[in-house]
XYZ file of C-alpha atoms in Angstrom:
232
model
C 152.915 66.453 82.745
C 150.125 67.953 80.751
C 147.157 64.895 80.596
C 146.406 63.817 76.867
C 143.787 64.959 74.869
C 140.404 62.762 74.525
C 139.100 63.528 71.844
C 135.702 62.754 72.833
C 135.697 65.881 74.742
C 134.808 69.734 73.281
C 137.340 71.217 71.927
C 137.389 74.321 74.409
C 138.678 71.400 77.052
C 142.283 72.063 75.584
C 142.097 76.183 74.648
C 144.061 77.423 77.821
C 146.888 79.495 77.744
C 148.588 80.813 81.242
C 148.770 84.419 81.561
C 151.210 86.776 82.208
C 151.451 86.228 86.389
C 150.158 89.695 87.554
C 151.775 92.296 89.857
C 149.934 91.442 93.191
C 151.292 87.749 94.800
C 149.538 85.803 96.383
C 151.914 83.212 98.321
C 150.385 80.244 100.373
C 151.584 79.051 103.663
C 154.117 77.025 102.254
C 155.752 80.232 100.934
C 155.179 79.699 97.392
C 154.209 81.927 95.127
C 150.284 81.234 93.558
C 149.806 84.044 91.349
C 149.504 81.867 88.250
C 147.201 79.696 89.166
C 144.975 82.626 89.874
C 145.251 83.739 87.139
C 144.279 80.630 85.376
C 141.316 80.093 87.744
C 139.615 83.163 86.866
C 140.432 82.473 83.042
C 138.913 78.791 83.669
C 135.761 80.986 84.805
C 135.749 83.604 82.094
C 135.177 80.802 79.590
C 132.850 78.795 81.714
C 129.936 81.267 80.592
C 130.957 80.767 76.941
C 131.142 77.184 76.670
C 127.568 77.414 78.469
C 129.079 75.491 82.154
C 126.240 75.548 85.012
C 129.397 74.456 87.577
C 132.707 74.899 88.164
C 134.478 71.651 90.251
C 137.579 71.561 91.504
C 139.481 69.113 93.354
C 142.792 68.481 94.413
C 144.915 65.918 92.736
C 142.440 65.423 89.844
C 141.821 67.800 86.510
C 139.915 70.855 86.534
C 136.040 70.212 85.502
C 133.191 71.996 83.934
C 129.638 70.740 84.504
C 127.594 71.236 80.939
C 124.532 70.075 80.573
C 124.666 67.706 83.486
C 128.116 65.846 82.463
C 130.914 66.826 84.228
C 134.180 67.274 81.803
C 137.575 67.462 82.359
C 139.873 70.022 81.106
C 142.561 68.436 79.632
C 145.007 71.139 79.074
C 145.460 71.795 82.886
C 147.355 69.762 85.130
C 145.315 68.550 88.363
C 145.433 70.762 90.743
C 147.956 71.035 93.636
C 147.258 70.861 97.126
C 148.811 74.450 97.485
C 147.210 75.716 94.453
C 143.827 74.578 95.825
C 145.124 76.151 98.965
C 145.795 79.761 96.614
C 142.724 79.970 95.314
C 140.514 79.019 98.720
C 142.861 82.474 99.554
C 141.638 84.294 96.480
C 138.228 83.921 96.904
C 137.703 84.281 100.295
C 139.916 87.452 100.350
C 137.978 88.763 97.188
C 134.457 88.333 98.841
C 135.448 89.528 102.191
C 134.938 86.944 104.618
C 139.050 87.189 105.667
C 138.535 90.861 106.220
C 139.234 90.324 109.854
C 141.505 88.027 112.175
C 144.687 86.022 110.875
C 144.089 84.813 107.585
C 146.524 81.068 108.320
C 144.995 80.649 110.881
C 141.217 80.858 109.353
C 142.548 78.979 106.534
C 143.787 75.930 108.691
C 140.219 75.970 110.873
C 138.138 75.894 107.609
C 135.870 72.931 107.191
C 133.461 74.121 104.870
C 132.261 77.711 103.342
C 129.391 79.098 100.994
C 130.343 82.291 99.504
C 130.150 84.290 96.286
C 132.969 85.624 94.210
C 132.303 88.022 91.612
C 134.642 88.484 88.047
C 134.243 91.724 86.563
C 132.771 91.734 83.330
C 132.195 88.161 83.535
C 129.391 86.871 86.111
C 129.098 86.112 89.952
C 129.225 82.790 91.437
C 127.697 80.972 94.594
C 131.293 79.156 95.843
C 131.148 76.029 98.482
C 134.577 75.422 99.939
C 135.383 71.905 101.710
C 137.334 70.383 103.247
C 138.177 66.068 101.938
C 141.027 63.891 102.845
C 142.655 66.967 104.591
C 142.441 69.361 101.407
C 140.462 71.672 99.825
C 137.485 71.173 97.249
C 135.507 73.904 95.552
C 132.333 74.251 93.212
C 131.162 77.387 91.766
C 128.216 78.002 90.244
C 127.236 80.723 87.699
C 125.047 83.023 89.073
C 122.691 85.144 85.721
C 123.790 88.675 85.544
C 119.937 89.405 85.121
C 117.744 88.507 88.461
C 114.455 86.844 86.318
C 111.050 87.937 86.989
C 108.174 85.654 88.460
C 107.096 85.238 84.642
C 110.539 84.178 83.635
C 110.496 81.429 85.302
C 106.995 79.808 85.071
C 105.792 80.203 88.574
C 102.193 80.190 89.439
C 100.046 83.828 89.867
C 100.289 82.884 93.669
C 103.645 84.162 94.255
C 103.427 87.103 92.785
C 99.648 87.740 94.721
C 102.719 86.421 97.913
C 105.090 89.380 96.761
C 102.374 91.992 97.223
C 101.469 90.474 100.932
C 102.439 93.268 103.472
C 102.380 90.696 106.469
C 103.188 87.159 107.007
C 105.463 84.440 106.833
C 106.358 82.793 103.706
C 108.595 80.076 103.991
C 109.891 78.943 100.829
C 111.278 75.294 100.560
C 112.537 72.604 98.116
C 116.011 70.141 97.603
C 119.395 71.269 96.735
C 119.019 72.745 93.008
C 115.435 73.173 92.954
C 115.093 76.977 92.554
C 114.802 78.329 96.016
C 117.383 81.332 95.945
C 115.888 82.073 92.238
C 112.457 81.861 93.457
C 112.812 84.300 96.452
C 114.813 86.490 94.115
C 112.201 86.820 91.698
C 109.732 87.874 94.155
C 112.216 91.151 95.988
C 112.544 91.910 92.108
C 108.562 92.125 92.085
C 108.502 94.095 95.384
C 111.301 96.218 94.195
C 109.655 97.175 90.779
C 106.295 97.580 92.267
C 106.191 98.686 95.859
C 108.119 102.246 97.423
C 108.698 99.560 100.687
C 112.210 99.041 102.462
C 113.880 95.629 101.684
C 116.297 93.704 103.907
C 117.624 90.599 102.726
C 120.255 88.035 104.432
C 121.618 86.078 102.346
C 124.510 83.081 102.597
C 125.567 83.916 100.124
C 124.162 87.069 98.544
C 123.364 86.003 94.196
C 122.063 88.283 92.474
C 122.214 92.318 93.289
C 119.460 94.478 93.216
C 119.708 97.509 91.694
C 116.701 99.856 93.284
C 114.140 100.803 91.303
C 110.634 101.665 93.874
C 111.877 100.501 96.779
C 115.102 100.525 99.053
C 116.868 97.182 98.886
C 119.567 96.374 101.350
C 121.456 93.391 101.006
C 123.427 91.514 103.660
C 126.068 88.634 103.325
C 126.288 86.240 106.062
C 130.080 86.529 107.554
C 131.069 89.635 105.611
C 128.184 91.968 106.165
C 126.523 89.805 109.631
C 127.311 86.681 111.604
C 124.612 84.943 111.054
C 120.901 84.957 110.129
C 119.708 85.822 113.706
């Protein structure tokens, strides 16, 4: 049953339609076929950009959410989701970014506790994806990644960093609580290298945000668990 409409929410919380399922099918373990629900996942992200979302959350046995503004709010047009639906599009995303290149793909499934990982949507954005595991199912948030990495300006920082991002030695360690910036922060700064310094740049990144396109310098980007095994 389709959950009533509150009409306290936006109105975008009710504009889904399901798609035409596509060619490819995607089946989970229980042998059914997932290739709507797909589908409606990367629709759910298409319009998270436009109704201005920071988050995706999604949960099984409880409706689909955005997070705007800081409020999380349901989307009332979708059903909660399915433990084999969550299931299809843990599948999706994992096989989309790589990380189930190699090995059986049941068997990784079954072993997963918890993931970070990105999944890109053409034409749409890239998001930073964490993948638990609660109450022996599968929870995911997504969060949008800009298209455009910002510069040390763009984001207010102090002159420091950027006198940092011309350094040729040292250690910078860059620190602060979930949310705070971090990933941005050390983004903004290989952007200043790259636009500034004929250097070569290595990055490892869990997982990787935004893409560098090179401009002075050669930039080389690595994903933890599709690209390396780990930061060492």
């Amino acid at each position: 049953m389709v959950p009533h409409l509150n009409p306290s929410l936006p109105s975008w919380s009710t504009g889904f339609c399901l798609p035409k399922p596509p060619r490819s099918r995607i089946v989970t373990a229980s042998g059914r076929d997932m290739d709507n629900v797909v589908q409606v996942f990367d629709k759910v992200l298409a319009k998270a950009r436009e109704v201005g979302a920071s988050d995706i959350h999604l949960c099984t046995g409880v409706l689909w959410k955005y997070r705007v503004l800081g409020r999380v709010v349901p989307i009332t047009s979708l059903n909660p989701l399915k433990k084999d639906e969550a299931e299809a599009i843990v599948r999706h995303v994992m096989s989309a970014s790589g990380t189930l290149v190699r090995g059986d793909l049941d068997n990784q499934i079954r072993c997963l506790t918890d993931l970070d990982l990105s999944y890109s949507l053409p034409g749409v954005s890239r998001f930073r994806v964490n993948i638990c595991r609660q109450r022996g199912t599968f929870s995911l948030v997504l969060r949008l990644i800009p298209v455009d990495c910002p510069s040390i300006e763009d984001l207010g920082l102090p002159k420091v960093i950027k006198e940092i991002s011309h350094e040729e030695r040292g250690l910078v360690l860059v620190t602060g609580v979930t949310g705070s910036g971090k990933s941005t922060t050390l983004a903004a700064m290989v952007r200043e290298i790259n636009l500034t310094n004929p250097c070569k740049i290595v990055t490892i990144e869990d997982p990787i945000e935004y893409l560098h396109t090179e401009v002075k310098a050669s930039v080389i980007q690595r994903e933890v668990g599709s690209d390396t095994r780990s930061f060492a």
